Every structure is written in structure tokens, then in C-alpha cells.
Amino acid sequence: MKIKNIKIFKWINNSTKKTILCLFFIMISYLNSHGQLVFRSIWINSANKDWSVTPSITEAGEDYQVQESASDQMKISVAVPLTSQSKISVHHTGGTTWNENLQLSIRRTSSGVGLLCAGCEISGGISYIPIGTTASQFFTVKILLELFGFNDINLQLKLQGASVTLPAKQYSTTVYYTISSL
Amino acid sequence: MRNHILIILIITLFSLNSKAQSTALGTVSIDLLNEITLLGIKPLGSINFIFSSPITAGSPIINPIPNTSKWINYTSSIANSNTNKRITVHSSEVLPGIDIKIVASPANSSGAGVKGTSSGLITVSAVAQNLITGIKGAYTGNGTNNGHQITISLDVSNYGNLIKLDNKQITITYTITE
């Protein structure tokens, strides 16, 4: 079926048809690997979005050690518009289920997998940065031309400040990863 | 005009199916639910006390030099702020005519938290007595020179009950409890 035979296009001139086709291909280029149209998007692999830790003490007189997750504990992916730069910020909610003496840090241990990526660059975040209750910049991504963004960027977490001097209970917090223009 | 409407329509259709997500989230949880109660005496090993005979007739037996080599280390966590833990001490037996006395020093600066308070000098018996009280969430550090230094001394309390003992071994037991 030729496009000129579609009834709806009969009253469109050739110049407009070309414009529509261009728009269509531009939008196709914004589809991520999940077939979703994205302008600036970040998502986390559902199988790797949580970290639970149960520290232990074996010697009398000692306190809990610093806890460090697996180097690929969390995997996030980002998609950004072509020829754009974006920053990924991180913060956590804290609140009543947390204790201010517990200090979370995070670092990026891989660059993720980019397919058909030209002029793509990911930088920053390879050393631990503290995760506070206000957003702070984690790393940046820059893309000139690509289809699928940066997939499965490995993240590692570190927890300091766990101590027997804190009330014995379960502590939890939600970590937010936000992508925005640089 | 209709051309523009069509373009806007197409863009809108794509947008409706788009994922305009800009934030992802995960959770971190740490389980400190289990209350921890650990006690250790450092360094390991037994200590020896030797009473010396007097040099001159009519003089008392010479008591052994008090031993200060042992340190109490502990780690304690509590869920309820009203909880207090204590360390008690008792001996496997009492020596006739001899007192075994123990005192714990105040906790030194190693570690952190609410460490316990010494109950002062106590004469050890087969019945458990408080040596340190008021322990809450705290750790003392591990090893010699951490926590509470213990001074153990042996005195003759009743010459009439003294008997000759060779290599008599006594076990002193320290227990941490609520």
C-alpha cells in the first residue's frame, strides 16, 4: 500500500507528507528498548532495585562493620533525547524509618551497554558519593546519536554508621534516581 | 490548517503511549532487629596467685600482688531504651580463710555508647553479684586496654580457717544479662 493511496493523506501536499515522515522517524529514534517513547527517562531493573543487609558481630567489644553491596547490586538504565546532555541525581527519603547516623553512599561500577551509540559519553560517579535527603548530582550522560540509551549501569552501595548504639530495629529508606537536563 | 492538526494529532498519539518517567526508585533496608549481647575477657588464659611465707616469726602471710591484666569487653544493643544490662561475677568455690576481691575500673574511652558503671569492690562468692551495671547500647572495643580493667586481689580474711592448698584452681565466671 502506497502512502499516496491512503485516503487520509490525499488532502496533504507532498511537502507536508515529507514533514510527517521525518517526524515519524525522529519519534522512532526516541523509542527505547522497551518500545516506549521517551524524551528523558530513567528506570531500574526490577530484579536489582533493593538492597537488604543484616550485619553481624562475632567478637565482644566490636561494633558493626561498614557494609558494602555487590558491585552490581542495582542496575539502572537511562534514555535521553538525541544530541543532549543529562544528569542523574540521587537522594533518599530518610524519615522515621531511618536514622540520621546511617550514611548511604553510592558509586557507578560500569558504564552500561549502549547499542548503536555514537558520541555517547557517561562520566562521574565512579567514586562513592554520599546519598543525602536532598538531591545531589551522581553522574552525567551525553548522547549524540543512538537508539537504546545506556542499559544496565551497575551501581554499588555502601552503608556506614550502623551501630549497636542505635536502637535495635529494622531501618529502611527509599533511594530516588532522577534524570534531568544538565 | 488541517495539516497542522494532523501533525499535532500524530504527536499526541505518540505522547499518550510514552513513558515520561524521570525518576526511578529502589529501597535500602538494614536489619538490626536482633539484640546483641556479647561479653569477653581479654587476654585469654589463667592467672596465678602465690601467697608467700613470712620471713620473721609472728608476721602475717604475704598476700599476692593484685592482678590487673584482665579487661572486660562487651557489645550490647537494645531495642527498648528502658533496658539495662549488667555483668555479674561468681566463683566456682570459696577458699577457706581467703577472700577473692574484684573491682572493675570505669570504662575507658574506647568504643562508644552508654557503657556500664562499676559496682565497686566486691568479694566474690558462689553467688552471682553485680560487677558492672547500667549497660545500654554500647561497645567497648576488643582486646586488652579496651573496656573495663579488672583488678583481682586475694587476701587472708581468717587465719583460723586457712588450709594448705597446692595448685588450687578456681574458675571465676562473668555473665552479662538483663
XYZ file of C-alpha atoms in Angstrom:
360
model
C 0.000 0.000 0.000
C 1.492 3.275 -1.103
C 1.154 6.256 1.177
C -0.440 8.347 -1.590
C -3.316 5.825 -1.775
C -4.299 6.232 1.882
C -7.430 8.333 1.919
C -6.439 10.419 4.894
C -3.267 11.611 3.119
C -4.997 12.671 -0.093
C -5.597 16.217 1.086
C -1.984 16.573 2.332
C 0.534 18.058 -0.041
C 3.872 16.394 -0.684
C 5.855 18.801 1.450
C 3.732 18.065 4.498
C 3.959 14.321 3.857
C 7.744 14.582 3.999
C 7.494 16.532 7.229
C 5.268 13.864 8.746
C 7.674 11.127 7.679
C 10.579 12.999 9.223
C 8.669 13.421 12.449
C 7.793 9.747 12.403
C 11.403 8.627 12.057
C 12.538 11.066 14.692
C 9.982 9.597 17.083
C 11.023 6.063 16.203
C 14.527 7.053 17.215
C 13.157 8.006 20.626
C 11.809 4.537 21.294
C 13.754 2.768 23.983
C 14.451 -0.937 24.156
C 11.036 -1.476 25.739
C 9.278 0.076 22.737
C 8.317 3.109 24.758
C 8.618 6.627 23.514
C 10.946 8.508 25.787
C 12.277 12.004 25.918
C 14.369 11.683 29.082
C 13.855 8.567 31.078
C 15.443 6.510 33.830
C 14.359 3.109 35.065
C 15.699 0.452 37.353
C 15.888 -3.266 36.723
C 13.125 -4.708 38.913
C 15.300 -7.664 39.888
C 18.020 -5.367 41.195
C 16.257 -2.464 42.835
C 16.568 -3.356 46.522
C 19.415 -3.937 48.929
C 18.819 -5.640 52.250
C 21.631 -6.150 54.694
C 21.802 -7.940 58.046
C 25.154 -7.177 59.643
C 26.558 -9.311 62.426
C 29.161 -9.082 65.168
C 31.279 -12.022 66.230
C 33.667 -10.540 68.801
C 32.701 -8.928 72.092
C 33.638 -5.265 72.137
C 33.204 -4.732 68.427
C 30.639 -2.707 66.519
C 29.101 -3.356 63.109
C 31.472 -3.055 60.193
C 30.899 -0.885 57.151
C 28.515 -2.715 54.814
C 29.124 -2.786 51.086
C 26.794 -4.284 48.492
C 27.735 -6.330 45.451
C 29.268 -4.220 42.718
C 26.173 -4.809 40.566
C 23.612 -4.562 43.363
C 21.451 -2.171 41.392
C 21.110 -1.744 37.656
C 19.640 1.359 36.132
C 19.097 2.363 32.539
C 18.661 5.786 31.024
C 17.377 7.110 27.729
C 17.805 10.694 26.695
C 16.990 12.782 23.613
C 19.476 12.857 20.793
C 22.269 15.406 20.991
C 21.516 16.112 24.613
C 23.242 16.057 27.974
C 21.543 14.883 31.129
C 22.459 14.496 34.760
C 21.387 11.755 37.120
C 20.837 12.870 40.688
C 20.295 10.736 43.741
C 18.739 11.215 47.143
C 16.869 9.189 49.729
C 13.788 9.881 51.782
C 15.143 9.229 55.257
C 12.286 9.842 57.667
C 11.079 7.910 60.656
C 12.155 4.527 59.301
C 15.722 5.730 59.011
C 18.328 7.130 61.392
C 20.430 10.154 60.558
C 23.558 8.343 61.785
C 23.175 5.835 58.950
C 25.114 7.126 55.970
C 24.481 5.763 52.492
C 26.936 6.184 49.632
C 26.753 5.062 46.032
C 29.047 4.655 43.088
C 28.839 3.575 39.479
C 30.831 0.427 38.659
C 30.047 0.165 34.953
C 29.076 2.365 32.048
C 26.136 0.291 30.942
C 25.535 -1.100 27.499
C 24.753 1.313 24.698
C 23.658 -0.011 21.316
C 24.190 1.848 18.079
C 25.561 4.668 20.120
C 27.614 7.422 18.529
C 29.116 10.239 20.544
C 27.852 8.704 23.763
C 29.599 9.598 26.971
C 28.950 8.738 30.612
C 31.057 10.414 33.251
C 31.327 10.896 37.005
C 30.072 8.793 39.870
C 32.869 6.222 39.880
C 33.885 7.137 43.425
C 31.456 6.875 46.316
C 29.298 9.927 46.859
C 27.056 10.318 49.905
C 23.307 9.983 49.388
C 21.598 12.685 51.373
C 17.985 13.672 51.759
C 18.435 16.387 49.148
C 19.316 15.544 45.556
C 22.971 15.685 44.559
C 24.488 15.016 41.160
C 25.628 11.428 40.674
C 26.793 11.188 37.046
C 26.101 12.659 33.629
C 25.319 11.190 30.223
C 25.777 12.744 26.841
C 24.391 11.293 23.622
C 24.876 12.438 20.069
C 23.083 9.645 18.233
C 21.809 6.310 19.492
C 18.731 4.132 19.725
C 18.650 2.379 23.045
C 20.344 4.583 25.649
C 22.591 3.269 28.414
C 21.266 -0.008 29.730
C 22.145 -1.800 32.958
C 24.521 0.652 34.542
C 25.816 -1.202 37.614
C 25.616 0.584 40.937
C 27.224 -0.301 44.268
C 26.043 0.906 47.654
C 27.871 1.410 50.933
C 26.368 1.830 54.370
C 28.259 3.397 57.251
C 27.141 4.278 60.742
C 25.327 1.052 61.609
C 25.994 0.667 65.308
C 24.822 -1.120 68.408
C 24.377 2.334 69.880
C 21.313 2.746 67.651
C 18.026 1.249 68.800
C 17.778 -2.380 67.660
C 15.189 -2.367 64.888
C 14.748 -2.511 61.127
C 15.749 0.608 59.206
C 14.743 1.330 55.639
C 14.727 4.151 53.147
C 13.829 4.729 49.522
C 16.546 5.860 47.124
C 15.443 8.088 44.247
C 17.346 8.341 40.971
C 16.274 11.350 38.938
C 17.279 12.280 35.421
C 17.092 15.865 34.234
C 18.739 18.162 31.745
C 22.272 19.212 32.547
C -4.664 24.305 8.980
C -5.823 20.702 8.667
C -2.215 19.695 8.005
C -1.130 21.181 11.289
C -3.970 19.485 13.134
C -2.919 16.153 11.702
C 0.678 16.621 12.784
C -0.398 17.585 16.284
C -2.697 14.569 16.358
C 0.115 12.186 15.452
C 2.420 13.697 18.065
C -0.333 13.449 20.667
C -0.926 9.784 19.871
C 2.754 9.057 20.395
C 2.823 11.051 23.585
C -0.116 9.161 25.037
C 1.893 5.966 24.675
C 5.079 7.456 26.002
C 6.877 6.809 29.253
C 7.712 10.251 30.585
C 9.378 8.809 33.677
C 12.158 10.900 35.105
C 12.627 9.197 38.460
C 13.341 5.603 39.415
C 13.490 4.297 42.936
C 14.874 1.422 44.936
C 14.951 0.583 48.616
C 17.696 0.012 51.137
C 16.965 -1.773 54.377
C 19.217 -2.771 57.247
C 18.132 -5.284 59.824
C 19.435 -4.513 63.302
C 16.451 -6.181 64.942
C 18.338 -8.790 66.905
C 19.550 -7.523 70.258
C 23.226 -8.251 70.678
C 24.800 -9.254 73.968
C 28.436 -10.307 73.819
C 30.984 -10.471 76.626
C 34.666 -11.293 76.547
C 37.622 -11.307 78.939
C 40.947 -10.396 77.366
C 43.650 -11.554 77.268
C 42.751 -15.211 77.459
C 44.419 -17.540 79.912
C 44.634 -18.194 83.621
C 46.402 -16.083 86.209
C 48.385 -17.301 89.185
C 48.402 -16.025 92.741
C 51.015 -17.158 95.230
C 50.921 -16.435 98.943
C 54.405 -16.034 100.421
C 55.529 -17.231 103.808
C 56.539 -14.555 106.305
C 60.245 -14.087 106.897
C 60.006 -13.474 110.558
C 58.056 -15.359 113.167
C 54.842 -13.635 114.144
C 54.457 -11.785 110.830
C 51.402 -12.301 108.604
C 51.356 -14.257 105.377
C 52.269 -12.016 102.468
C 49.329 -11.575 100.105
C 49.941 -11.985 96.359
C 50.293 -8.886 94.197
C 46.899 -7.885 92.792
C 46.442 -8.800 89.140
C 45.377 -6.099 86.679
C 45.987 -7.942 83.426
C 42.363 -8.702 82.519
C 39.940 -6.481 80.662
C 36.210 -6.842 80.178
C 34.986 -6.225 76.634
C 31.338 -6.200 75.701
C 28.931 -5.336 72.913
C 25.316 -4.624 73.683
C 22.375 -3.425 71.652
C 18.904 -2.777 72.987
C 15.511 -2.294 71.374
C 13.882 -0.603 74.343
C 15.541 2.443 75.903
C 14.446 1.261 79.344
C 16.516 -1.891 79.062
C 19.653 -2.117 81.185
C 22.178 -4.895 81.153
C 24.643 -5.859 83.844
C 27.672 -8.035 84.299
C 27.748 -10.361 87.262
C 30.592 -12.411 88.662
C 30.806 -15.527 90.788
C 33.421 -18.146 91.604
C 33.327 -21.917 91.323
C 34.077 -22.191 95.047
C 35.167 -20.205 98.092
C 38.603 -20.767 99.616
C 38.615 -21.218 103.384
C 40.035 -18.145 105.099
C 40.717 -16.283 101.826
C 38.758 -13.543 100.150
C 38.846 -13.123 96.386
C 38.097 -9.498 95.638
C 37.325 -7.991 92.264
C 36.788 -4.421 91.156
C 36.116 -3.153 87.643
C 37.530 0.208 86.649
C 35.349 2.756 84.861
C 35.175 2.056 81.139
C 37.929 3.784 79.224
C 37.343 5.971 76.195
C 37.465 3.232 73.583
C 34.206 2.271 71.903
C 31.002 4.261 72.212
C 27.512 4.273 73.631
C 26.185 4.030 77.150
C 28.711 1.821 78.876
C 28.203 0.431 82.335
C 29.167 1.687 85.765
C 31.386 -0.224 88.143
C 29.685 -1.548 91.269
C 32.925 -1.094 93.212
C 34.896 -3.659 95.135
C 33.099 -6.919 95.697
C 34.119 -10.100 97.462
C 33.447 -12.939 95.097
C 31.373 -15.880 96.238
C 29.488 -18.723 94.622
C 26.509 -16.396 94.290
C 26.479 -14.032 91.330
C 26.983 -10.376 92.252
C 26.838 -7.262 90.130
C 30.220 -6.114 88.900
C 29.057 -3.610 86.247
C 25.531 -2.223 85.806
C 23.649 0.198 83.563
C 24.838 -1.040 80.188
C 22.673 0.076 77.270
C 23.571 0.215 73.561
C 27.362 0.221 73.659
C 30.585 -1.406 72.593
C 33.916 -1.177 74.398
C 36.432 -2.134 71.760
C 38.008 -5.552 71.579
C 41.130 -6.700 73.403
C 43.490 -5.515 76.103
C 43.258 -1.844 77.071
C 39.635 -1.672 75.911
C 36.618 -1.583 78.177
C 36.875 -2.079 81.931
C 40.139 -3.113 83.548
C 39.678 -5.686 86.291
C 41.723 -5.797 89.457
C 41.688 -9.137 91.254
C 43.224 -9.486 94.674
C 43.405 -12.270 97.261
C 43.532 -11.513 100.972
C 43.652 -13.682 104.039
C 40.386 -12.998 105.812
C 40.521 -15.573 108.574
C 43.749 -17.232 109.681
C 41.760 -19.715 111.688
C 40.218 -21.186 108.545
C 43.366 -21.336 106.407
C 44.384 -24.678 104.967
C 47.353 -25.631 102.813
C 46.476 -25.665 99.105
C 48.686 -26.692 96.192
C 47.800 -25.558 92.655
C 44.222 -24.952 93.594
C 42.232 -23.860 90.552
C 39.185 -21.666 90.812
C 37.003 -20.542 87.930
C 35.636 -17.030 88.011
C 32.612 -16.620 85.768
C 31.455 -13.324 84.291
C 27.948 -13.151 82.886
C 26.195 -10.368 81.015
C 22.441 -10.319 81.476
C 19.451 -8.011 81.574
